[in-house]
PDB file of C-alpha atoms in Angstrom:
ATOM      1  CA  MET A 105     122.754 109.860 107.607  1.00 44.00           C
ATOM      2  CA  LYS A 106     124.931 107.918 110.010  1.00 48.00           C
ATOM      3  CA  ASN A 107     127.540 106.191 108.459  1.00 55.00           C
ATOM      4  CA  ASP A 108     128.400 102.425 109.969  1.00 55.00           C
ATOM      5  CA  THR A 109     130.976 102.513 112.986  1.00 51.00           C
ATOM      6  CA  PRO A 110     134.528 100.005 112.787  1.00 50.00           C
ATOM      7  CA  GLN A 111     132.556  97.748 115.260  1.00 54.00           C
ATOM      8  CA  GLU A 112     129.447  97.351 113.310  1.00 57.00           C
ATOM      9  CA  LEU A 113     131.122  97.196 110.264  1.00 52.00           C
ATOM     10  CA  ASN A 114     133.191  94.619 111.534  1.00 74.00           C
ATOM     11  CA  SER A 115     130.056  93.026 113.470  1.00 74.00           C
ATOM     12  CA  ASP A 116     128.621  92.555 110.147  1.00 78.00           C
ATOM     13  CA  LYS A 117     131.931  90.621 108.113  1.00 80.00           C
ATOM     14  CA  GLU A 118     131.399  88.183 110.715  1.00 78.00           C
ATOM     15  CA  ILE A 119     128.375  87.729 110.379  1.00 76.00           C
ATOM     16  CA  GLY A 120     129.012  87.152 106.881  1.00 77.00           C
ATOM     17  CA  ARG A 121     131.955  85.008 107.574  1.00 78.00           C
ATOM     18  CA  LEU A 122     129.478  82.756 109.402  1.00 76.00           C
ATOM     19  CA  ILE A 123     126.565  82.508 107.103  1.00 78.00           C
ATOM     20  CA  ASP A 124     129.421  81.248 104.231  1.00 76.00           C
ATOM     21  CA  GLU A 125     131.008  78.727 106.468  1.00 77.00           C
ATOM     22  CA  VAL A 126     127.520  77.151 107.596  1.00 75.00           C
ATOM     23  CA  MET A 127     126.864  76.349 104.544  1.00 76.00           C
ATOM     24  CA  SER A 128     129.580  74.038 104.079  1.00 68.00           C
ATOM     25  CA  SER A 129     128.048  70.602 103.736  1.00 67.00           C
ATOM     26  CA  SER A 130     131.915  69.730 104.944  1.00 78.00           C
ATOM     27  CA  LEU A 131     131.269  70.723 108.993  1.00 80.00           C
ATOM     28  CA  THR A 132     130.089  68.128 111.456  1.00 86.00           C
ATOM     29  CA  ASP A 133     127.443  68.758 113.285  1.00 86.00           C
ATOM     30  CA  GLU A 134     129.123  70.200 116.362  1.00 90.00           C
ATOM     31  CA  GLN A 135     130.775  72.403 114.056  1.00 87.00           C
ATOM     32  CA  TYR A 136     127.874  73.772 113.163  1.00 84.00           C
ATOM     33  CA  ARG A 137     126.356  74.640 116.094  1.00 87.00           C
ATOM     34  CA  LYS A 138     129.455  76.143 117.403  1.00 90.00           C
ATOM     35  CA  LYS A 139     128.656  78.325 114.357  1.00 85.00           C
ATOM     36  CA  MET A 140     125.973  79.661 114.917  1.00 85.00           C
ATOM     37  CA  GLN A 141     126.121  79.915 118.677  1.00 89.00           C
ATOM     38  CA  ARG A 142     129.144  82.093 117.999  1.00 87.00           C
ATOM     39  CA  ARG A 143     126.245  84.090 115.296  1.00 84.00           C
ATOM     40  CA  LYS A 144     123.388  84.278 118.534  1.00 89.00           C
ATOM     41  CA  GLU A 145     126.257  85.862 120.074  1.00 89.00           C
ATOM     42  CA  VAL A 146     127.339  88.544 117.619  1.00 86.00           C
ATOM     43  CA  GLN A 147     123.492  89.035 116.833  1.00 86.00           C
ATOM     44  CA  ASP A 148     122.501  89.526 120.998  1.00 88.00           C
ATOM     45  CA  LYS A 149     124.620  91.603 120.996  1.00 87.00           C
ATOM     46  CA  ARG A 150     124.073  94.257 118.487  1.00 82.00           C
ATOM     47  CA  ILE A 151     120.344  94.130 119.175  1.00 85.00           C
ATOM     48  CA  ALA A 152     121.558  94.743 123.080  1.00 88.00           C
ATOM     49  CA  GLU A 153     122.691  98.237 122.319  1.00 84.00           C
ATOM     50  CA  ALA A 154     120.790  99.568 119.934  1.00 81.00           C
ATOM     51  CA  VAL A 155     119.149 102.481 120.173  1.00 81.00           C
ATOM     52  CA  PRO A 156     115.163 100.813 121.390  1.00 81.00           C
ATOM     53  CA  GLU A 157     113.222 103.463 119.391  1.00 87.00           C
ATOM     54  CA  LYS A 158     113.539 105.764 116.567  1.00 94.00           C
ATOM     55  CA  GLY A 159     111.227 107.449 114.422  1.00 97.00           C
ATOM     56  CA  LEU A 160     112.836 106.623 110.937  1.00 98.00           C
ATOM     57  CA  ILE A 161     112.376 108.336 107.450  1.00 98.00           C
ATOM     58  CA  ILE A 162     111.525 105.386 104.952  1.00 98.00           C
ATOM     59  CA  VAL A 163     112.301 105.362 101.079  1.00 98.00           C
ATOM     60  CA  ASN A 164     110.804 102.596  98.144  1.00 98.00           C
ATOM     61  CA  THR A 165     112.378 103.776  95.046  1.00 98.00           C
ATOM     62  CA  GLY A 166     113.907 102.592  91.762  1.00 97.00           C
ATOM     63  CA  ASN A 167     111.814 100.849  88.332  1.00 95.00           C
ATOM     64  CA  GLY A 168     110.483  97.151  89.958  1.00 95.00           C
ATOM     65  CA  LYS A 169     106.492  96.795  91.208  1.00 93.00           C
ATOM     66  CA  GLY A 170     106.284  96.820  94.440  1.00 94.00           C
ATOM     67  CA  LYS A 171     107.532 100.139  96.144  1.00 96.00           C
ATOM     68  CA  THR A 172     103.449 101.267  97.300  1.00 94.00           C
ATOM     69  CA  THR A 173     102.992  97.809  98.187  1.00 93.00           C
ATOM     70  CA  ALA A 174     106.010  97.273 100.438  1.00 96.00           C
ATOM     71  CA  ALA A 175     104.726 100.405 102.179  1.00 97.00           C
ATOM     72  CA  LEU A 176     100.756  99.695 102.616  1.00 95.00           C
ATOM     73  CA  GLY A 177     102.432  96.843 104.641  1.00 95.00           C
ATOM     74  CA  MET A 178     103.819  98.447 107.061  1.00 97.00           C
ATOM     75  CA  VAL A 179     100.776 100.543 107.218  1.00 97.00           C
ATOM     76  CA  LEU A 180      99.123  96.909 108.551  1.00 95.00           C
ATOM     77  CA  ARG A 181     101.635  96.728 110.475  1.00 96.00           C
ATOM     78  CA  SER A 182     100.506 100.321 112.026  1.00 97.00           C
ATOM     79  CA  LEU A 183      97.290  99.685 112.010  1.00 96.00           C
ATOM     80  CA  GLY A 184      97.451  95.946 113.714  1.00 96.00           C
ATOM     81  CA  HIS A 185      99.367  98.129 116.753  1.00 97.00           C
ATOM     82  CA  GLY A 186      96.393 100.182 117.684  1.00 97.00           C
ATOM     83  CA  TYR A 187      98.833 103.784 116.075  1.00 98.00           C
ATOM     84  CA  LYS A 188      96.429 105.928 113.913  1.00 98.00           C
ATOM     85  CA  VAL A 189      97.995 106.670 109.962  1.00 98.00           C
ATOM     86  CA  ALA A 190      97.851 109.206 107.048  1.00 97.00           C
ATOM     87  CA  ILE A 191      98.344 108.039 103.661  1.00 96.00           C
ATOM     88  CA  ILE A 192      98.826 111.005 101.001  1.00 95.00           C
ATOM     89  CA  GLN A 193      99.002 109.775  97.215  1.00 92.00           C
ATOM     90  CA  PHE A 194      99.905 112.400  95.400  1.00 92.00           C
ATOM     91  CA  ILE A 195     100.094 111.127  91.417  1.00 83.00           C
ATOM     92  CA  LYS A 196      96.914 108.237  91.619  1.00 67.00           C
ATOM     93  CA  GLY A 197      93.870 109.788  92.473  1.00 58.00           C
ATOM     94  CA  SER A 198      92.011 109.930  89.147  1.00 51.00           C
ATOM     95  CA  TRP A 199      90.068 107.177  89.911  1.00 52.00           C
ATOM     96  CA  GLU A 200      89.014 105.155  93.875  1.00 59.00           C
ATOM     97  CA  PRO A 201      91.763 102.892  94.925  1.00 66.00           C
ATOM     98  CA  SER A 202      91.118 100.007  96.123  1.00 78.00           C
ATOM     99  CA  GLU A 203      93.105 100.110  99.416  1.00 79.00           C
ATOM    100  CA  LYS A 204      91.083 103.116 100.360  1.00 80.00           C
ATOM    101  CA  ARG A 205      87.935 101.028 100.706  1.00 84.00           C
ATOM    102  CA  VAL A 206      90.072  97.971 102.050  1.00 87.00           C
ATOM    103  CA  PHE A 207      90.967 100.752 104.484  1.00 89.00           C
ATOM    104  CA  SER A 208      87.947 101.847 105.254  1.00 87.00           C
ATOM    105  CA  TYR A 209      87.525  99.447 107.934  1.00 91.00           C
ATOM    106  CA  TRP A 210      90.180 100.992 110.395  1.00 95.00           C
ATOM    107  CA  GLU A 211      88.816 104.651 109.817  1.00 92.00           C
ATOM    108  CA  ASP A 212      89.166 106.073 113.397  1.00 96.00           C
ATOM    109  CA  GLN A 213      93.124 105.078 112.624  1.00 97.00           C
ATOM    110  CA  ILE A 214      93.714 105.524 109.077  1.00 97.00           C
ATOM    111  CA  GLU A 215      93.583 108.871 107.188  1.00 95.00           C
ATOM    112  CA  PHE A 216      93.162 109.044 102.872  1.00 92.00           C
ATOM    113  CA  HIS A 217      93.266 111.322 100.906  1.00 91.00           C
ATOM    114  CA  ALA A 218      93.734 110.515  96.964  1.00 87.00           C
ATOM    115  CA  MET A 219      95.444 114.148  95.447  1.00 84.00           C
ATOM    116  CA  GLY A 220      96.719 113.489  92.174  1.00 72.00           C
ATOM    117  CA  GLU A 221      94.932 113.729  88.714  1.00 62.00           C
ATOM    118  CA  GLY A 222      96.688 110.681  87.399  1.00 53.00           C
ATOM    119  CA  PHE A 223     100.148 109.250  85.308  1.00 49.00           C
ATOM    120  CA  THR A 224     100.957 113.505  83.864  1.00 50.00           C
ATOM    121  CA  TRP A 225     100.875 111.894  80.859  1.00 45.00           C
ATOM    122  CA  GLU A 226      96.803 111.803  80.994  1.00 53.00           C
ATOM    123  CA  THR A 227      96.754 114.875  82.712  1.00 55.00           C
ATOM    124  CA  GLN A 228      98.839 116.864  80.346  1.00 59.00           C
ATOM    125  CA  ASP A 229      98.836 119.727  82.127  1.00 71.00           C
ATOM    126  CA  ARG A 230     101.783 120.861  83.763  1.00 81.00           C
ATOM    127  CA  ASP A 231     100.626 124.160  85.697  1.00 84.00           C
ATOM    128  CA  ARG A 232      97.262 121.928  87.309  1.00 83.00           C
ATOM    129  CA  ASP A 233      99.501 119.272  87.740  1.00 84.00           C
ATOM    130  CA  LEU A 234     102.045 122.324  90.036  1.00 90.00           C
ATOM    131  CA  ASP A 235      98.947 122.850  92.040  1.00 90.00           C
ATOM    132  CA  LYS A 236      97.642 119.571  93.225  1.00 90.00           C
ATOM    133  CA  ALA A 237     101.679 118.724  93.498  1.00 92.00           C
ATOM    134  CA  SER A 238     101.192 121.467  96.432  1.00 95.00           C
ATOM    135  CA  ALA A 239      98.043 121.130  97.525  1.00 94.00           C
ATOM    136  CA  ALA A 240      98.876 117.552  98.633  1.00 95.00           C
ATOM    137  CA  TRP A 241     102.582 119.131 100.454  1.00 97.00           C
ATOM    138  CA  GLU A 242     100.496 121.127 101.987  1.00 97.00           C
ATOM    139  CA  LYS A 243      98.112 118.634 104.042  1.00 97.00           C
ATOM    140  CA  SER A 244     101.403 115.940 103.822  1.00 98.00           C
ATOM    141  CA  LEU A 245     102.546 118.570 106.600  1.00 98.00           C
ATOM    142  CA  GLU A 246      99.969 118.739 108.551  1.00 98.00           C
ATOM    143  CA  TYR A 247     100.035 115.121 109.573  1.00 98.00           C
ATOM    144  CA  ILE A 248     104.262 115.338 109.434  1.00 98.00           C
ATOM    145  CA  ARG A 249     103.281 117.974 112.451  1.00 98.00           C
ATOM    146  CA  ASN A 250     101.115 116.046 113.518  1.00 98.00           C
ATOM    147  CA  PRO A 251     101.848 113.891 117.093  1.00 97.00           C
ATOM    148  CA  ASP A 252      98.783 111.684 116.997  1.00 98.00           C
ATOM    149  CA  PHE A 253     100.402 110.102 113.721  1.00 98.00           C
ATOM    150  CA  HIS A 254     102.434 107.373 113.646  1.00 98.00           C
ATOM    151  CA  LEU A 255     103.309 107.348 110.099  1.00 98.00           C
ATOM    152  CA  VAL A 256     102.406 108.816 107.656  1.00 98.00           C
ATOM    153  CA  LEU A 257     102.949 107.941 103.652  1.00 98.00           C
ATOM    154  CA  LEU A 258     103.902 110.211 100.697  1.00 98.00           C
ATOM    155  CA  ASP A 259     102.641 107.677  97.793  1.00 95.00           C
ATOM    156  CA  GLU A 260     104.595 108.299  95.176  1.00 95.00           C
ATOM    157  CA  ILE A 261     105.775 111.684  96.479  1.00 97.00           C
ATOM    158  CA  ASN A 262     109.054 111.130  94.586  1.00 97.00           C
ATOM    159  CA  ILE A 263     108.145 111.419  91.080  1.00 94.00           C
ATOM    160  CA  ALA A 264     106.601 114.858  92.465  1.00 94.00           C
ATOM    161  CA  LEU A 265     110.336 115.214  92.931  1.00 96.00           C
ATOM    162  CA  LYS A 266     111.918 113.955  89.615  1.00 95.00           C
ATOM    163  CA  MET A 267     109.495 115.999  88.357  1.00 92.00           C
ATOM    164  CA  ALA A 268     109.729 119.894  89.788  1.00 94.00           C
ATOM    165  CA  TYR A 269     106.265 119.512  90.863  1.00 94.00           C
ATOM    166  CA  LEU A 270     108.202 120.183  94.611  1.00 96.00           C
ATOM    167  CA  PRO A 271     111.192 121.424  95.683  1.00 97.00           C
ATOM    168  CA  VAL A 272     113.017 118.601  97.747  1.00 98.00           C
ATOM    169  CA  GLU A 273     114.803 121.217 100.122  1.00 98.00           C
ATOM    170  CA  ASP A 274     110.734 122.386 101.012  1.00 98.00           C
ATOM    171  CA  VAL A 275     110.354 117.988 101.385  1.00 98.00           C
ATOM    172  CA  LEU A 276     113.313 117.757 103.506  1.00 98.00           C
ATOM    173  CA  ALA A 277     112.620 121.154 105.663  1.00 98.00           C
ATOM    174  CA  GLY A 278     109.524 119.993 106.340  1.00 98.00           C
ATOM    175  CA  LEU A 279     110.925 115.948 107.771  1.00 98.00           C
ATOM    176  CA  ALA A 280     112.357 117.583 109.402  1.00 98.00           C
ATOM    177  CA  GLN A 281     109.301 119.290 111.764  1.00 97.00           C
ATOM    178  CA  LYS A 282     108.269 115.847 112.530  1.00 98.00           C
ATOM    179  CA  PRO A 283     107.971 114.497 116.249  1.00 97.00           C
ATOM    180  CA  ALA A 284     111.021 112.891 116.559  1.00 95.00           C
ATOM    181  CA  ASN A 285     109.236 109.498 116.528  1.00 96.00           C
ATOM    182  CA  LYS A 286     107.051 109.564 113.755  1.00 98.00           C
ATOM    183  CA  HIS A 287     107.588 107.666 111.241  1.00 98.00           C
ATOM    184  CA  VAL A 288     107.824 109.015 106.987  1.00 98.00           C
ATOM    185  CA  ILE A 289     107.465 106.349 103.722  1.00 98.00           C
ATOM    186  CA  LEU A 290     107.995 108.634 101.078  1.00 98.00           C
ATOM    187  CA  THR A 291     107.174 105.677  97.637  1.00 98.00           C
ATOM    188  CA  GLY A 292     108.563 106.702  94.123  1.00 96.00           C
ATOM    189  CA  ARG A 293     111.025 106.089  91.467  1.00 96.00           C
ATOM    190  CA  GLY A 294     113.698 108.482  90.827  1.00 96.00           C
ATOM    191  CA  ALA A 295     114.112 109.743  94.500  1.00 98.00           C
ATOM    192  CA  PRO A 296     116.597 112.105  94.949  1.00 97.00           C
ATOM    193  CA  SER A 297     120.123 111.654  96.369  1.00 98.00           C
ATOM    194  CA  ALA A 298     119.372 114.893  98.974  1.00 98.00           C
ATOM    195  CA  LEU A 299     116.782 112.583  99.817  1.00 98.00           C
ATOM    196  CA  ILE A 300     118.402 109.480  99.476  1.00 98.00           C
ATOM    197  CA  GLU A 301     121.450 111.290 101.816  1.00 98.00           C
ATOM    198  CA  ARG A 302     118.167 111.982 104.596  1.00 98.00           C
ATOM    199  CA  ALA A 303     116.419 108.619 104.750  1.00 98.00           C
ATOM    200  CA  ASP A 304     117.412 106.114 107.762  1.00 97.00           C
ATOM    201  CA  LEU A 305     116.052 103.143 105.171  1.00 98.00           C
ATOM    202  CA  VAL A 306     115.501 103.391 101.887  1.00 98.00           C
ATOM    203  CA  THR A 307     115.300 100.030  99.791  1.00 98.00           C
ATOM    204  CA  GLU A 308     115.485  99.692  95.789  1.00 97.00           C
ATOM    205  CA  MET A 309     113.010  97.420  93.776  1.00 96.00           C
ATOM    206  CA  THR A 310     114.523  96.467  90.793  1.00 95.00           C
ATOM    207  CA  LEU A 311     112.197  95.696  87.875  1.00 92.00           C
ATOM    208  CA  VAL A 312     114.023  92.144  86.415  1.00 93.00           C
ATOM    209  CA  LYS A 313     110.884  90.927  84.221  1.00 93.00           C
ATOM    210  CA  HIS A 314     107.265  93.187  84.299  1.00 89.00           C
ATOM    211  CA  PRO A 315     104.183  91.491  82.828  1.00 90.00           C
ATOM    212  CA  PHE A 316     102.978  94.594  80.507  1.00 86.00           C
ATOM    213  CA  ARG A 317     106.935  95.173  79.191  1.00 83.00           C
ATOM    214  CA  ASP A 318     107.508  91.772  79.054  1.00 89.00           C
ATOM    215  CA  GLN A 319     104.070  90.072  77.849  1.00 92.00           C
ATOM    216  CA  GLY A 320     101.800  93.329  77.398  1.00 90.00           C
ATOM    217  CA  VAL A 321      99.814  92.242  79.610  1.00 90.00           C
ATOM    218  CA  LYS A 322      97.454  94.909  81.253  1.00 89.00           C
ATOM    219  CA  ALA A 323      97.238  95.455  85.286  1.00 84.00           C
ATOM    220  CA  GLN A 324      95.444  93.842  86.792  1.00 85.00           C
ATOM    221  CA  PRO A 325      92.916  94.613  89.628  1.00 75.00           C
ATOM    222  CA  GLY A 326      94.486  93.090  93.228  1.00 81.00           C
ATOM    223  CA  ILE A 327      97.967  93.534  91.091  1.00 81.00           C
ATOM    224  CA  GLU A 328      98.264  96.423  90.529  1.00 79.00           C
ATOM    225  CA  TYR A 329      95.434  98.630  91.675  1.00 73.00           C
TER     226      TYR A 329
END
């Protein structure tokens, strides 16, 4: 994983300091303008020096809600740009997901495979879960290697890794085979440290409140599924 250079760290610190300073109510209008001007200069310089394009490995993990939802937002962006996208769902699949019906409007751009059989406490069959995870991973590799697909979403694969249905070494080796400009998103709680280390972008969703845990509210259409 790329480490921040001293120059990048200094830019982060300066931007942070400028943000703190412009929040002060004691600044005059001229002082505020100058500080915002300086912030723009720092930001513009960073953007000018940035790499123009790179295929990213993106991990959405953590116990909070929204990991798949955030990934689907990126899917919509890619579809909006006319890119081809593949979605492979590792755990979900015992029901017809609503997002699959929505994405049928882009059937010439998207491939959607719900290859699980539901949550592990529903299936209660480890051997079958292993077989399903293995089949989903083989299907994933087809799209990871295929240069025609700009984005591949491996939904809930982190759970398969956490449950030892897939070796993390195999997944890392597969990710290494992707074309340089392809993006791959891996979602699910419990992402292993080796995957986090390899990823370019990692977001951890933090659980603060949840309606099921705190109020006993069941999963609802349009929110959870």
